[in-house]
mmCIF file of C-alpha atoms in Angstrom:
data_model
loop_
_atom_site.group_PDB
_atom_site.id
_atom_site.type_symbol
_atom_site.label_atom_id
_atom_site.label_comp_id
_atom_site.label_asym_id
_atom_site.label_seq_id
_atom_site.Cartn_x
_atom_site.Cartn_y
_atom_site.Cartn_z
ATOM 1 C CA MET B 1 -20.056 17.087 -149.285
ATOM 2 C CA LYS B 2 -19.578 20.818 -148.012
ATOM 3 C CA LEU B 3 -19.462 21.607 -144.313
ATOM 4 C CA SER B 4 -20.118 25.032 -142.791
ATOM 5 C CA PRO B 5 -16.933 26.549 -141.524
ATOM 6 C CA LEU B 6 -18.822 27.436 -138.241
ATOM 7 C CA VAL B 7 -19.832 23.736 -137.942
ATOM 8 C CA VAL B 8 -16.155 22.737 -138.410
ATOM 9 C CA LEU B 9 -14.786 25.126 -135.787
ATOM 10 C CA GLY B 10 -17.608 24.234 -133.448
ATOM 11 C CA MET B 11 -16.655 20.657 -133.687
ATOM 12 C CA LEU B 12 -13.141 21.355 -132.778
ATOM 13 C CA ALA B 13 -14.042 23.465 -129.784
ATOM 14 C CA THR B 14 -16.380 20.936 -128.347
ATOM 15 C CA LEU B 15 -13.796 18.304 -128.629
ATOM 16 C CA GLY B 16 -11.111 20.463 -126.961
ATOM 17 C CA ALA B 17 -13.349 20.894 -123.952
ATOM 18 C CA ILE B 18 -13.116 17.157 -123.019
ATOM 19 C CA ARG B 19 -10.655 16.640 -120.121
ATOM 20 C CA PRO B 20 -7.609 14.384 -120.761
ATOM 21 C CA ALA B 21 -5.452 12.653 -118.095
ATOM 22 C CA LEU B 22 -1.947 13.096 -119.514
ATOM 23 C CA ALA B 23 0.590 15.702 -120.697
ATOM 24 C CA VAL B 24 1.956 16.808 -124.010
ATOM 25 C CA ASP B 25 5.835 16.752 -124.341
ATOM 26 C CA HIS B 26 8.310 19.188 -126.019
ATOM 27 C CA ASP B 27 10.231 16.263 -127.449
ATOM 28 C CA ASN B 28 7.299 14.624 -129.064
ATOM 29 C CA ILE B 29 7.105 16.271 -132.497
ATOM 30 C CA ASP B 30 3.821 16.703 -134.334
ATOM 31 C CA ALA B 31 3.348 18.251 -137.879
ATOM 32 C CA ASP B 32 2.746 21.969 -137.789
ATOM 33 C CA ARG B 33 4.234 22.313 -134.299
ATOM 34 C CA PRO B 34 5.958 24.187 -135.653
ATOM 35 C CA LEU B 35 7.388 22.490 -138.706
ATOM 36 C CA ASP B 36 5.957 19.829 -141.259
ATOM 37 C CA PHE B 37 7.166 16.534 -140.047
ATOM 38 C CA ASP B 38 6.046 13.928 -137.505
ATOM 39 C CA ASP B 39 8.098 11.705 -135.288
ATOM 40 C CA ALA B 40 7.059 8.046 -134.987
ATOM 41 C CA GLU B 41 5.609 8.345 -131.507
ATOM 42 C CA THR B 42 1.848 8.739 -130.753
ATOM 43 C CA ILE B 43 0.301 10.390 -127.715
ATOM 44 C CA ALA B 44 -0.572 8.163 -124.874
ATOM 45 C CA PHE B 45 -3.523 6.030 -124.557
ATOM 46 C CA ARG B 46 -6.546 8.128 -123.479
ATOM 47 C CA GLU B 47 -4.535 11.365 -123.821
ATOM 48 C CA ARG B 48 -6.333 14.192 -125.381
ATOM 49 C CA ALA B 49 -4.724 17.409 -126.588
ATOM 50 C CA SER B 50 -5.281 20.446 -128.459
ATOM 51 C CA GLU B 51 -2.920 22.419 -130.744
ATOM 52 C CA VAL B 52 -3.242 25.828 -132.295
ATOM 53 C CA GLY B 53 -0.973 28.059 -134.173
ATOM 54 C CA ALA B 54 -0.939 31.364 -135.943
ATOM 55 C CA GLY B 55 1.464 33.630 -137.909
ATOM 56 C CA LEU B 56 2.286 35.401 -141.115
ATOM 57 C CA ALA B 57 2.889 33.867 -144.521
ATOM 58 C CA GLN B 58 3.377 34.928 -148.084
ATOM 59 C CA ARG B 59 2.832 32.932 -151.254
ATOM 60 C CA ARG B 60 4.930 33.428 -154.294
ATOM 61 C CA GLY B 61 3.906 36.735 -155.928
ATOM 62 C CA GLY B 62 1.246 37.278 -153.306
ATOM 63 C CA LYS B 63 0.820 39.803 -150.440
ATOM 64 C CA LEU B 64 1.669 39.025 -146.726
ATOM 65 C CA GLY B 65 -1.212 37.256 -145.157
ATOM 66 C CA LEU B 66 -2.187 35.369 -142.067
ATOM 67 C CA ALA B 67 -2.126 31.591 -141.506
ATOM 68 C CA SER B 68 -3.352 29.421 -138.629
ATOM 69 C CA ASP B 69 -4.104 25.855 -137.536
ATOM 70 C CA VAL B 70 -6.243 24.255 -135.012
ATOM 71 C CA GLU B 71 -5.996 20.551 -134.195
ATOM 72 C CA TYR B 72 -7.404 17.965 -131.634
ATOM 73 C CA LEU B 73 -5.649 14.785 -130.902
ATOM 74 C CA TYR B 74 -6.952 11.762 -128.931
ATOM 75 C CA GLY B 75 -5.080 8.611 -127.958
ATOM 76 C CA PHE B 76 -8.020 6.239 -128.655
ATOM 77 C CA ALA B 77 -5.861 2.991 -128.306
ATOM 78 C CA LYS B 78 -2.429 1.857 -127.336
ATOM 79 C CA ASN B 79 -0.019 3.339 -129.901
ATOM 80 C CA TRP B 80 -2.841 5.046 -131.991
ATOM 81 C CA HIS B 81 -4.217 8.381 -131.954
ATOM 82 C CA LEU B 82 -6.905 10.372 -133.815
ATOM 83 C CA ASN B 83 -6.419 13.755 -135.090
ATOM 84 C CA LEU B 84 -8.926 16.373 -136.329
ATOM 85 C CA GLY B 85 -7.877 19.733 -137.710
ATOM 86 C CA VAL B 86 -8.545 22.863 -139.968
ATOM 87 C CA HIS B 87 -5.977 25.337 -141.377
ATOM 88 C CA PRO B 88 -7.832 28.667 -141.684
ATOM 89 C CA SER B 89 -5.853 31.371 -143.671
ATOM 90 C CA LEU B 90 -5.988 34.910 -145.149
ATOM 91 C CA LEU B 91 -3.872 34.672 -148.254
ATOM 92 C CA GLY B 92 -3.659 35.650 -151.749
ATOM 93 C CA GLN B 93 -2.257 34.113 -154.930
ATOM 94 C CA GLU B 94 -0.302 36.245 -157.438
ATOM 95 C CA GLY B 95 -2.112 39.142 -158.578
ATOM 96 C CA GLN B 96 -5.157 38.413 -156.360
ATOM 97 C CA SER B 97 -6.491 40.042 -153.113
ATOM 98 C CA ARG B 98 -6.394 38.120 -149.917
ATOM 99 C CA GLN B 99 -9.268 35.818 -149.290
ATOM 100 C CA PHE B 100 -10.291 34.008 -146.131
ATOM 101 C CA ASP B 101 -10.347 30.290 -146.332
ATOM 102 C CA VAL B 102 -11.260 28.027 -143.465
ATOM 103 C CA GLY B 103 -9.367 25.208 -145.061
ATOM 104 C CA ASP B 104 -10.387 21.504 -145.580
ATOM 105 C CA LEU B 105 -11.363 19.539 -142.466
ATOM 106 C CA ALA B 106 -8.524 17.044 -141.993
ATOM 107 C CA VAL B 107 -9.504 13.669 -140.211
ATOM 108 C CA GLY B 108 -6.624 11.168 -139.569
ATOM 109 C CA VAL B 109 -4.955 8.533 -137.564
ATOM 110 C CA GLN B 110 -1.416 7.854 -136.574
ATOM 111 C CA HIS B 111 0.087 4.478 -135.458
ATOM 112 C CA ASN B 112 3.519 3.599 -133.935
ATOM 113 C CA PHE B 113 4.575 0.207 -134.773
ATOM 114 C CA ASN B 114 7.553 -0.294 -132.285
ATOM 115 C CA ARG B 115 9.860 1.495 -129.882
ATOM 116 C CA GLU B 116 13.303 2.452 -131.002
ATOM 117 C CA THR B 117 16.059 0.098 -129.824
ATOM 118 C CA THR B 118 19.881 0.372 -130.249
ATOM 119 C CA SER B 119 19.564 -1.474 -133.561
ATOM 120 C CA THR B 120 16.061 -0.762 -134.762
ATOM 121 C CA PRO B 121 14.495 2.632 -135.564
ATOM 122 C CA ALA B 122 10.856 3.500 -134.538
ATOM 123 C CA PHE B 123 8.478 3.080 -137.353
ATOM 124 C CA GLY B 124 4.950 4.453 -137.844
ATOM 125 C CA PHE B 125 2.453 5.735 -140.231
ATOM 126 C CA ARG B 126 -0.237 8.468 -140.627
ATOM 127 C CA ALA B 127 -3.243 8.415 -142.905
ATOM 128 C CA ASP B 128 -5.358 11.674 -143.370
ATOM 129 C CA ALA B 129 -8.490 12.414 -145.274
ATOM 130 C CA TYR B 130 -9.206 16.024 -146.313
ATOM 131 C CA VAL B 131 -12.990 16.777 -146.426
ATOM 132 C CA PRO B 132 -13.746 19.673 -148.954
ATOM 133 C CA THR B 133 -14.805 22.485 -146.500
ATOM 134 C CA GLY B 134 -12.302 25.084 -147.889
ATOM 135 C CA ARG B 135 -12.951 27.746 -150.448
ATOM 136 C CA GLY B 136 -13.151 26.221 -153.970
ATOM 137 C CA SER B 137 -12.448 22.729 -152.735
ATOM 138 C CA ARG B 138 -14.051 19.591 -154.133
ATOM 139 C CA GLY B 139 -13.580 15.921 -153.562
ATOM 140 C CA THR B 140 -12.008 14.284 -150.579
ATOM 141 C CA ASP B 141 -8.286 14.120 -150.973
ATOM 142 C CA PHE B 142 -5.896 11.756 -148.942
ATOM 143 C CA ARG B 143 -2.388 11.599 -147.519
ATOM 144 C CA LEU B 144 -0.453 8.559 -146.519
ATOM 145 C CA ARG B 145 2.855 9.125 -144.559
ATOM 146 C CA GLY B 146 5.398 6.692 -143.550
ATOM 147 C CA ILE B 147 7.511 7.721 -140.596
ATOM 148 C CA MET B 148 10.889 6.576 -139.249
ATOM 149 C CA SER B 149 12.683 8.024 -136.171
ATOM 150 C CA ARG B 150 15.914 7.146 -134.755
ATOM 151 C CA LYS B 151 18.780 8.521 -132.598
ATOM 152 C CA PHE B 152 21.391 10.456 -134.332
ATOM 153 C CA GLY B 153 24.423 11.711 -132.510
ATOM 154 C CA ARG B 154 24.552 11.775 -128.694
ATOM 155 C CA TYR B 155 21.274 13.383 -128.068
ATOM 156 C CA GLY B 156 19.590 14.273 -131.449
ATOM 157 C CA ARG B 157 17.023 12.263 -133.299
ATOM 158 C CA LEU B 158 16.465 11.946 -137.202
ATOM 159 C CA HIS B 159 12.924 11.715 -138.380
ATOM 160 C CA LEU B 160 12.224 10.649 -142.155
ATOM 161 C CA ASN B 161 8.711 11.226 -143.498
ATOM 162 C CA ALA B 162 7.690 9.790 -146.886
ATOM 163 C CA ASP B 163 4.325 11.184 -148.232
ATOM 164 C CA LEU B 164 1.922 10.280 -151.044
ATOM 165 C CA ASN B 165 -0.807 12.816 -151.452
ATOM 166 C CA VAL B 166 -3.810 11.949 -153.652
ATOM 167 C CA ASN B 167 -5.820 14.646 -155.369
ATOM 168 C CA ASN B 168 -9.141 13.040 -156.145
ATOM 169 C CA SER B 169 -10.565 15.883 -158.085
ATOM 170 C CA PRO B 170 -7.799 17.567 -159.961
ATOM 171 C CA ASN B 171 -8.327 20.579 -162.300
ATOM 172 C CA ALA B 172 -6.883 20.599 -165.728
ATOM 173 C CA GLY B 173 -3.115 20.410 -165.573
ATOM 174 C CA GLU B 174 -3.032 19.327 -161.997
ATOM 175 C CA ARG B 175 -1.314 16.189 -160.726
ATOM 176 C CA ARG B 176 -3.446 13.453 -159.192
ATOM 177 C CA THR B 177 -0.650 11.954 -156.918
ATOM 178 C CA LEU B 178 1.879 14.202 -155.395
ATOM 179 C CA PRO B 179 4.822 12.534 -153.492
ATOM 180 C CA GLY B 180 7.033 14.222 -151.049
ATOM 181 C CA VAL B 181 9.887 13.481 -148.587
ATOM 182 C CA LEU B 182 10.961 15.337 -145.243
ATOM 183 C CA VAL B 183 14.034 14.881 -143.131
ATOM 184 C CA GLY B 184 13.574 16.268 -139.788
ATOM 185 C CA TYR B 185 15.936 16.588 -136.952
ATOM 186 C CA SER B 186 15.382 17.358 -133.202
ATOM 187 C CA LEU B 187 17.797 17.980 -130.375
ATOM 188 C CA PRO B 188 17.054 18.791 -126.654
ATOM 189 C CA LEU B 189 18.859 21.990 -125.870
ATOM 190 C CA GLY B 190 20.894 22.014 -122.633
ATOM 191 C CA TYR B 191 20.458 18.239 -122.036
ATOM 192 C CA PRO B 192 21.346 16.600 -119.679
ATOM 193 C CA ARG B 193 21.386 19.756 -117.401
ATOM 194 C CA ARG B 194 17.843 20.562 -118.362
ATOM 195 C CA PHE B 195 15.244 18.867 -120.457
ATOM 196 C CA ASP B 196 12.480 21.499 -121.376
ATOM 197 C CA ARG B 197 13.537 22.930 -124.700
ATOM 198 C CA THR B 198 13.897 21.215 -128.161
ATOM 199 C CA LEU B 199 15.369 22.528 -131.338
ATOM 200 C CA VAL B 200 13.687 21.207 -134.696
ATOM 201 C CA ALA B 201 14.963 21.567 -138.144
ATOM 202 C CA GLN B 202 13.800 20.135 -141.558
ATOM 203 C CA VAL B 203 14.584 19.937 -145.194
ATOM 204 C CA GLY B 204 12.216 18.463 -147.878
ATOM 205 C CA MET B 205 11.028 18.018 -151.296
ATOM 206 C CA ARG B 206 7.470 17.647 -152.712
ATOM 207 C CA ALA B 207 5.743 17.721 -156.046
ATOM 208 C CA ALA B 208 4.115 20.915 -157.241
ATOM 209 C CA THR B 209 0.363 20.826 -157.791
ATOM 210 C CA MET B 210 0.636 21.740 -161.403
ATOM 211 C CA SER B 211 2.181 18.965 -163.658
ATOM 212 C CA GLY B 212 4.410 21.540 -165.568
ATOM 213 C CA ASP B 213 6.061 22.929 -162.450
ATOM 214 C CA SER B 214 9.215 21.630 -160.857
ATOM 215 C CA ALA B 215 9.345 20.107 -157.451
ATOM 216 C CA ILE B 216 9.407 22.258 -154.484
ATOM 217 C CA THR B 217 12.360 22.273 -151.964
ATOM 218 C CA ASN B 218 11.693 23.669 -148.547
ATOM 219 C CA ILE B 219 13.720 24.193 -145.149
ATOM 220 C CA GLY B 220 12.647 25.233 -141.900
ATOM 221 C CA ILE B 221 13.953 25.716 -138.198
ATOM 222 C CA GLY B 222 12.158 26.137 -134.967
ATOM 223 C CA VAL B 223 12.040 25.643 -131.129
ATOM 224 C CA ARG B 224 9.683 23.882 -128.617
ATOM 225 C CA GLN B 225 9.626 25.140 -125.126
ATOM 226 C CA GLN B 226 7.831 23.387 -122.191
ATOM 227 C CA VAL B 227 6.023 26.132 -120.406
ATOM 228 C CA ALA B 228 4.108 24.038 -117.920
ATOM 229 C CA GLN B 229 3.698 20.327 -117.121
ATOM 230 C CA ARG B 230 0.987 20.027 -119.640
ATOM 231 C CA SER B 231 1.649 22.775 -122.151
ATOM 232 C CA VAL B 232 4.327 23.444 -124.922
ATOM 233 C CA PHE B 233 4.998 26.722 -126.742
ATOM 234 C CA ASP B 234 6.654 26.524 -130.320
ATOM 235 C CA LEU B 235 7.996 29.062 -132.700
ATOM 236 C CA GLY B 236 9.250 28.370 -136.225
ATOM 237 C CA ILE B 237 10.026 29.627 -139.613
ATOM 238 C CA LYS B 238 9.893 27.845 -142.889
ATOM 239 C CA SER B 239 10.447 28.544 -146.553
ATOM 240 C CA ASP B 240 10.048 27.029 -150.039
ATOM 241 C CA ILE B 241 13.533 27.906 -151.327
ATOM 242 C CA ALA B 242 13.355 26.403 -154.793
ATOM 243 C CA GLY B 243 10.747 25.109 -157.343
ATOM 244 C CA GLY B 244 7.859 26.571 -159.274
ATOM 245 C CA GLY B 245 4.116 26.980 -158.794
ATOM 246 C CA ASN B 246 1.655 29.222 -157.118
ATOM 247 C CA ASP B 247 1.488 26.826 -154.090
ATOM 248 C CA ARG B 248 5.152 27.846 -153.287
ATOM 249 C CA GLU B 249 5.521 29.891 -150.085
ATOM 250 C CA ARG B 250 8.173 32.520 -149.762
ATOM 251 C CA PHE B 251 8.101 32.101 -146.033
ATOM 252 C CA ARG B 252 5.944 31.269 -143.070
ATOM 253 C CA VAL B 253 6.373 32.238 -139.450
ATOM 254 C CA ILE B 254 4.337 30.457 -136.806
ATOM 255 C CA ALA B 255 3.881 30.641 -133.194
ATOM 256 C CA GLY B 256 1.922 27.832 -131.534
ATOM 257 C CA TYR B 257 0.611 26.356 -128.270
ATOM 258 C CA SER B 258 -0.160 22.762 -127.436
ATOM 259 C CA THR B 259 -1.801 21.587 -124.157
ATOM 260 C CA SER B 260 -3.639 18.645 -122.471
ATOM 261 C CA PHE B 261 -6.370 19.584 -120.113
#
């Protein structure tokens, strides 16, 4: 099934206009804001939030291009939230000119099993389906993500994400299943004197799309700044530093904004 990019963006804009009751938090980490990992916490019941990001990216052998993301979250039940998103881009593969791609429509849920205690980490999971709205995309793909978060050091937290991506319509030579793992770290800066800024960092490894390519290693660092009671600004940079394949990115610099309204 193919959906018009205008329909996809219209759906997200309409959902973003619904008024929520609660606030986003600089210390509650969501994927793409600004790095790739999630923490085990969900947004609050009946909370609604919109998240947008834009920046520069360069694929291996390609020209410098634009990358962005738009996402809507809704806490539809206690310890559950829904997320809808697209990742429009203007990028080029090696030897190709830049092409605009609205990206696949992502529809997912995240669940938190438990709160962290002194002896037990917080656990959660996330499941996403990717409807083929992007350029050249076909078949609905899926991703399952297991999440564990726990305190590390005096004020920091570690976040372990284990992924299984399923490509339902692989081309010749492409993998059908692509595992990956991410280790994220978050640290409130200036705490306990202040609590409005969080440092985030990650290191991870994922399987390349093509079966003959080696696994891709990536790193990233960023910061999330509370700019209002209901709003957070984020800035980050990440890079695939090792591995093969055209899906490897030399770097991506992203600035984003999250708000509940």
